[in-house]
mmCIF file with all atom_site columns, C-alpha atoms in Angstrom:
data_model
loop_
_atom_site.group_PDB
_atom_site.id
_atom_site.type_symbol
_atom_site.label_atom_id
_atom_site.label_alt_id
_atom_site.label_comp_id
_atom_site.label_asym_id
_atom_site.label_entity_id
_atom_site.label_seq_id
_atom_site.pdbx_PDB_ins_code
_atom_site.Cartn_x
_atom_site.Cartn_y
_atom_site.Cartn_z
_atom_site.occupancy
_atom_site.B_iso_or_equiv
_atom_site.pdbx_formal_charge
_atom_site.auth_seq_id
_atom_site.auth_comp_id
_atom_site.auth_asym_id
_atom_site.auth_atom_id
_atom_site.pdbx_PDB_model_num
ATOM 1   C CA . MET W 1 1   ? -5.483  -2.444  -17.480 1.00 55.00 ? 27  MET W CA 1
ATOM 2   C CA . ASN W 1 2   ? -7.799  -5.184  -17.110 1.00 67.00 ? 28  ASN W CA 1
ATOM 3   C CA . ARG W 1 3   ? -11.656 -4.822  -17.429 1.00 89.00 ? 29  ARG W CA 1
ATOM 4   C CA . LEU W 1 4   ? -12.921 -4.288  -13.491 1.00 93.00 ? 30  LEU W CA 1
ATOM 5   C CA . SER W 1 5   ? -16.018 -5.970  -12.587 1.00 94.00 ? 31  SER W CA 1
ATOM 6   C CA . SER W 1 6   ? -19.281 -4.215  -12.347 1.00 95.00 ? 32  SER W CA 1
ATOM 7   C CA . LEU W 1 7   ? -19.954 -5.623  -8.757  1.00 96.00 ? 33  LEU W CA 1
ATOM 8   C CA . PRO W 1 8   ? -18.292 -2.567  -6.187  1.00 96.00 ? 34  PRO W CA 1
ATOM 9   C CA . ILE W 1 9   ? -16.854 -5.232  -4.161  1.00 95.00 ? 35  ILE W CA 1
ATOM 10  C CA . GLU W 1 10  ? -15.534 -7.286  -6.204  1.00 96.00 ? 36  GLU W CA 1
ATOM 11  C CA . ARG W 1 11  ? -14.188 -4.476  -8.287  1.00 96.00 ? 37  ARG W CA 1
ATOM 12  C CA . ALA W 1 12  ? -12.182 -2.912  -4.757  1.00 96.00 ? 38  ALA W CA 1
ATOM 13  C CA . LEU W 1 13  ? -10.976 -6.322  -4.301  1.00 95.00 ? 39  LEU W CA 1
ATOM 14  C CA . GLN W 1 14  ? -9.619  -6.205  -8.024  1.00 95.00 ? 40  GLN W CA 1
ATOM 15  C CA . ILE W 1 15  ? -8.088  -3.027  -7.513  1.00 95.00 ? 41  ILE W CA 1
ATOM 16  C CA . ILE W 1 16  ? -6.356  -4.034  -3.718  1.00 95.00 ? 42  ILE W CA 1
ATOM 17  C CA . GLY W 1 17  ? -6.423  -7.202  -3.163  1.00 93.00 ? 43  GLY W CA 1
ATOM 18  C CA . GLY W 1 18  ? -3.623  -8.850  -3.551  1.00 90.00 ? 44  GLY W CA 1
ATOM 19  C CA . ARG W 1 19  ? -0.822  -10.019 -1.298  1.00 93.00 ? 45  ARG W CA 1
ATOM 20  C CA . TRP W 1 20  ? 0.834   -6.035  -1.192  1.00 96.00 ? 46  TRP W CA 1
ATOM 21  C CA . LYS W 1 21  ? -0.794  -3.696  -2.044  1.00 97.00 ? 47  LYS W CA 1
ATOM 22  C CA . LEU W 1 22  ? -2.486  -2.219  1.302   1.00 95.00 ? 48  LEU W CA 1
ATOM 23  C CA . PHE W 1 23  ? 0.856   -2.367  2.029   1.00 94.00 ? 49  PHE W CA 1
ATOM 24  C CA . ILE W 1 24  ? 1.911   -0.079  0.111   1.00 97.00 ? 50  ILE W CA 1
ATOM 25  C CA . VAL W 1 25  ? -0.987  2.032   0.670   1.00 97.00 ? 51  VAL W CA 1
ATOM 26  C CA . PHE W 1 26  ? -0.083  1.713   4.226   1.00 94.00 ? 52  PHE W CA 1
ATOM 27  C CA . HIS W 1 27  ? 3.241   2.855   3.977   1.00 95.00 ? 53  HIS W CA 1
ATOM 28  C CA . LEU W 1 28  ? 2.121   6.303   1.406   1.00 97.00 ? 54  LEU W CA 1
ATOM 29  C CA . LEU W 1 29  ? -0.613  7.509   4.001   1.00 95.00 ? 55  LEU W CA 1
ATOM 30  C CA . ALA W 1 30  ? 2.565   8.550   5.837   1.00 94.00 ? 56  ALA W CA 1
ATOM 31  C CA . GLY W 1 31  ? 3.645   10.543  3.122   1.00 96.00 ? 57  GLY W CA 1
ATOM 32  C CA . ALA W 1 32  ? 5.747   10.137  -0.191  1.00 97.00 ? 58  ALA W CA 1
ATOM 33  C CA . GLN W 1 33  ? 7.802   7.277   -0.833  1.00 97.00 ? 59  GLN W CA 1
ATOM 34  C CA . ARG W 1 34  ? 10.926  5.650   -3.175  1.00 97.00 ? 60  ARG W CA 1
ATOM 35  C CA . PRO W 1 35  ? 10.975  2.635   -3.942  1.00 97.00 ? 61  PRO W CA 1
ATOM 36  C CA . GLY W 1 36  ? 13.822  1.527   -2.159  1.00 96.00 ? 62  GLY W CA 1
ATOM 37  C CA . ARG W 1 37  ? 12.155  3.054   0.967   1.00 96.00 ? 63  ARG W CA 1
ATOM 38  C CA . LEU W 1 38  ? 8.954   1.447   0.564   1.00 97.00 ? 64  LEU W CA 1
ATOM 39  C CA . GLU W 1 39  ? 10.996  -2.017  -0.222  1.00 95.00 ? 65  GLU W CA 1
ATOM 40  C CA . ARG W 1 40  ? 12.679  -1.827  2.783   1.00 94.00 ? 66  ARG W CA 1
ATOM 41  C CA . LEU W 1 41  ? 9.469   -1.176  4.358   1.00 93.00 ? 67  LEU W CA 1
ATOM 42  C CA . ILE W 1 42  ? 7.778   -4.481  2.656   1.00 93.00 ? 68  ILE W CA 1
ATOM 43  C CA . PRO W 1 43  ? 9.745   -7.589  3.950   1.00 89.00 ? 69  PRO W CA 1
ATOM 44  C CA . GLY W 1 44  ? 9.509   -9.883  1.674   1.00 93.00 ? 70  GLY W CA 1
ATOM 45  C CA . ILE W 1 45  ? 8.254   -7.630  -1.366  1.00 96.00 ? 71  ILE W CA 1
ATOM 46  C CA . SER W 1 46  ? 11.036  -8.215  -4.328  1.00 96.00 ? 72  SER W CA 1
ATOM 47  C CA . GLN W 1 47  ? 11.957  -5.085  -6.224  1.00 96.00 ? 73  GLN W CA 1
ATOM 48  C CA . LYS W 1 48  ? 10.215  -6.499  -9.221  1.00 97.00 ? 74  LYS W CA 1
ATOM 49  C CA . MET W 1 49  ? 6.745   -7.137  -7.487  1.00 98.00 ? 75  MET W CA 1
ATOM 50  C CA . LEU W 1 50  ? 6.779   -3.915  -6.165  1.00 98.00 ? 76  LEU W CA 1
ATOM 51  C CA . LEU W 1 51  ? 7.181   -1.652  -9.363  1.00 97.00 ? 77  LEU W CA 1
ATOM 52  C CA . GLN W 1 52  ? 4.540   -4.093  -10.587 1.00 97.00 ? 78  GLN W CA 1
ATOM 53  C CA . GLN W 1 53  ? 2.483   -3.513  -7.798  1.00 98.00 ? 79  GLN W CA 1
ATOM 54  C CA . LEU W 1 54  ? 2.925   0.352   -7.898  1.00 98.00 ? 80  LEU W CA 1
ATOM 55  C CA . LYS W 1 55  ? 2.288   -0.122  -11.103 1.00 97.00 ? 81  LYS W CA 1
ATOM 56  C CA . GLU W 1 56  ? -1.433  -0.803  -10.775 1.00 97.00 ? 82  GLU W CA 1
ATOM 57  C CA . LEU W 1 57  ? -1.955  0.900   -8.293  1.00 98.00 ? 83  LEU W CA 1
ATOM 58  C CA . GLU W 1 58  ? -1.087  4.048   -10.278 1.00 98.00 ? 84  GLU W CA 1
ATOM 59  C CA . GLU W 1 59  ? -3.286  2.342   -13.222 1.00 97.00 ? 85  GLU W CA 1
ATOM 60  C CA . HIS W 1 60  ? -6.361  2.812   -11.057 1.00 97.00 ? 86  HIS W CA 1
ATOM 61  C CA . GLY W 1 61  ? -5.816  6.273   -9.919  1.00 97.00 ? 87  GLY W CA 1
ATOM 62  C CA . LEU W 1 62  ? -4.549  5.791   -6.451  1.00 98.00 ? 88  LEU W CA 1
ATOM 63  C CA . VAL W 1 63  ? -1.081  6.784   -6.619  1.00 98.00 ? 89  VAL W CA 1
ATOM 64  C CA . SER W 1 64  ? 0.724   8.704   -8.376  1.00 98.00 ? 90  SER W CA 1
ATOM 65  C CA . LYS W 1 65  ? 4.468   8.777   -10.038 1.00 98.00 ? 91  LYS W CA 1
ATOM 66  C CA . THR W 1 66  ? 6.785   11.720  -9.661  1.00 97.00 ? 92  THR W CA 1
ATOM 67  C CA . ILE W 1 67  ? 10.181  11.534  -12.096 1.00 96.00 ? 93  ILE W CA 1
ATOM 68  C CA . TYR W 1 68  ? 13.168  14.339  -10.909 1.00 95.00 ? 94  TYR W CA 1
ATOM 69  C CA . ALA W 1 69  ? 14.908  15.348  -13.402 1.00 92.00 ? 95  ALA W CA 1
ATOM 70  C CA . GLU W 1 70  ? 18.107  14.857  -11.640 1.00 91.00 ? 96  GLU W CA 1
ATOM 71  C CA . THR W 1 71  ? 21.395  12.674  -11.358 1.00 90.00 ? 97  THR W CA 1
ATOM 72  C CA . PRO W 1 72  ? 21.040  10.164  -10.675 1.00 90.00 ? 98  PRO W CA 1
ATOM 73  C CA . VAL W 1 73  ? 17.218  10.069  -11.361 1.00 92.00 ? 99  VAL W CA 1
ATOM 74  C CA . ARG W 1 74  ? 14.827  10.399  -8.248  1.00 94.00 ? 100 ARG W CA 1
ATOM 75  C CA . VAL W 1 75  ? 11.404  8.774   -8.440  1.00 97.00 ? 101 VAL W CA 1
ATOM 76  C CA . GLU W 1 76  ? 8.831   8.694   -5.929  1.00 98.00 ? 102 GLU W CA 1
ATOM 77  C CA . TYR W 1 77  ? 5.251   7.719   -5.398  1.00 98.00 ? 103 TYR W CA 1
ATOM 78  C CA . GLU W 1 78  ? 2.390   8.811   -3.092  1.00 98.00 ? 104 GLU W CA 1
ATOM 79  C CA . LEU W 1 79  ? -1.338  8.778   -2.752  1.00 98.00 ? 105 LEU W CA 1
ATOM 80  C CA . THR W 1 80  ? -3.735  10.261  -4.524  1.00 98.00 ? 106 THR W CA 1
ATOM 81  C CA . GLN W 1 81  ? -7.042  12.300  -2.922  1.00 98.00 ? 107 GLN W CA 1
ATOM 82  C CA . LEU W 1 82  ? -9.104  9.127   -3.952  1.00 98.00 ? 108 LEU W CA 1
ATOM 83  C CA . GLY W 1 83  ? -5.650  6.473   -2.814  1.00 98.00 ? 109 GLY W CA 1
ATOM 84  C CA . LYS W 1 84  ? -6.274  8.234   0.626   1.00 97.00 ? 110 LYS W CA 1
ATOM 85  C CA . THR W 1 85  ? -9.386  7.736   0.896   1.00 97.00 ? 111 THR W CA 1
ATOM 86  C CA . LEU W 1 86  ? -8.619  4.063   1.985   1.00 97.00 ? 112 LEU W CA 1
ATOM 87  C CA . ALA W 1 87  ? -6.866  5.492   4.825   1.00 96.00 ? 113 ALA W CA 1
ATOM 88  C CA . PRO W 1 88  ? -10.652 4.678   7.327   1.00 96.00 ? 114 PRO W CA 1
ATOM 89  C CA . VAL W 1 89  ? -10.715 1.457   5.352   1.00 94.00 ? 115 VAL W CA 1
ATOM 90  C CA . ILE W 1 90  ? -7.245  0.299   6.047   1.00 92.00 ? 116 ILE W CA 1
ATOM 91  C CA . GLU W 1 91  ? -7.349  1.603   10.183  1.00 91.00 ? 117 GLU W CA 1
ATOM 92  C CA . MET W 1 92  ? -11.230 -0.287  9.909   1.00 94.00 ? 118 MET W CA 1
ATOM 93  C CA . LEU W 1 93  ? -9.466  -3.676  8.829   1.00 91.00 ? 119 LEU W CA 1
ATOM 94  C CA . HIS W 1 94  ? -6.115  -3.058  10.806  1.00 87.00 ? 120 HIS W CA 1
ATOM 95  C CA . GLN W 1 95  ? -8.937  -3.253  13.751  1.00 91.00 ? 121 GLN W CA 1
ATOM 96  C CA . TRP W 1 96  ? -10.940 -5.810  12.904  1.00 93.00 ? 122 TRP W CA 1
ATOM 97  C CA . GLY W 1 97  ? -7.742  -8.347  12.320  1.00 90.00 ? 123 GLY W CA 1
ATOM 98  C CA . ILE W 1 98  ? -6.966  -7.086  16.430  1.00 90.00 ? 124 ILE W CA 1
ATOM 99  C CA . GLU W 1 99  ? -10.373 -7.618  17.212  1.00 93.00 ? 125 GLU W CA 1
ATOM 100 C CA . GLN W 1 100 ? -10.812 -11.458 14.944  1.00 94.00 ? 126 GLN W CA 1
ATOM 101 C CA . SER W 1 101 ? -7.380  -11.854 17.621  1.00 92.00 ? 127 SER W CA 1
ATOM 102 C CA . ARG W 1 102 ? -8.510  -11.427 20.702  1.00 92.00 ? 128 ARG W CA 1
ATOM 103 C CA . ALA W 1 103 ? -12.070 -13.441 19.354  1.00 95.00 ? 129 ALA W CA 1
ATOM 104 C CA . THR W 1 104 ? -9.627  -16.793 18.598  1.00 94.00 ? 130 THR W CA 1
ATOM 105 C CA . GLY W 1 105 ? -7.521  -16.344 21.958  1.00 91.00 ? 131 GLY W CA 1
ATOM 106 C CA . ASP W 1 106 ? -3.946  -15.408 19.931  1.00 89.00 ? 132 ASP W CA 1
ATOM 107 C CA . ILE W 1 107 ? -3.610  -11.919 20.240  1.00 86.00 ? 133 ILE W CA 1
ATOM 108 C CA . GLU W 1 108 ? -0.549  -12.548 21.602  1.00 87.00 ? 134 GLU W CA 1
ATOM 109 C CA . THR W 1 109 ? 0.368   -13.692 17.393  1.00 85.00 ? 135 THR W CA 1
ATOM 110 C CA . LEU W 1 110 ? 0.232   -9.685  16.257  1.00 81.00 ? 136 LEU W CA 1
ATOM 111 C CA . LYS W 1 111 ? 2.628   -7.843  15.394  1.00 76.00 ? 137 LYS W CA 1
ATOM 112 C CA . LEU W 1 112 ? 1.214   -3.921  15.193  1.00 67.00 ? 138 LEU W CA 1
ATOM 113 C CA . CYS W 1 113 ? 1.925   -1.859  12.031  1.00 64.00 ? 139 CYS W CA 1
ATOM 114 C CA . HIS W 1 114 ? 2.235   1.677   12.736  1.00 58.00 ? 140 HIS W CA 1
ATOM 115 C CA . PRO W 1 115 ? 3.120   4.273   9.655   1.00 52.00 ? 141 PRO W CA 1
ATOM 116 C CA . GLN W 1 116 ? 6.659   5.469   9.366   1.00 46.00 ? 142 GLN W CA 1
ATOM 117 C CA . PRO W 1 117 ? 7.451   8.458   9.589   1.00 42.00 ? 143 PRO W CA 1
ATOM 118 C CA . GLN W 1 118 ? 9.903   9.614   6.429   1.00 41.00 ? 144 GLN W CA 1
ATOM 119 C CA . ILE W 1 119 ? 13.283  9.750   7.038   1.00 36.00 ? 145 ILE W CA 1
ATOM 120 C CA . ASP W 1 120 ? 14.930  10.721  3.472   1.00 36.00 ? 146 ASP W CA 1
#
């Protein structure tokens, strides 16, 4: 694990920053998910990148991984209690994005996100 900043905002951005992590957390708010489902829910993410991001989120205590002793092996990821504390942060960023788009006159370009119910 890389050394994290002692500055709280920089530390938070190191942990949840980047293109994909908040999308992963967003979809895990709906409940435990298998990697293939997450890959389908997040257009544009590669399997390699998804697994890398999940590993980093797991290292930082936001996500837990469960491996089931089945054939074939089943793996699920879910948010830890710490990871679930990001829910209001994500909601606030969502609302801020809407307000910013209204203020700049391009609200019609938004694609609003809604958690998907778990279907497996």
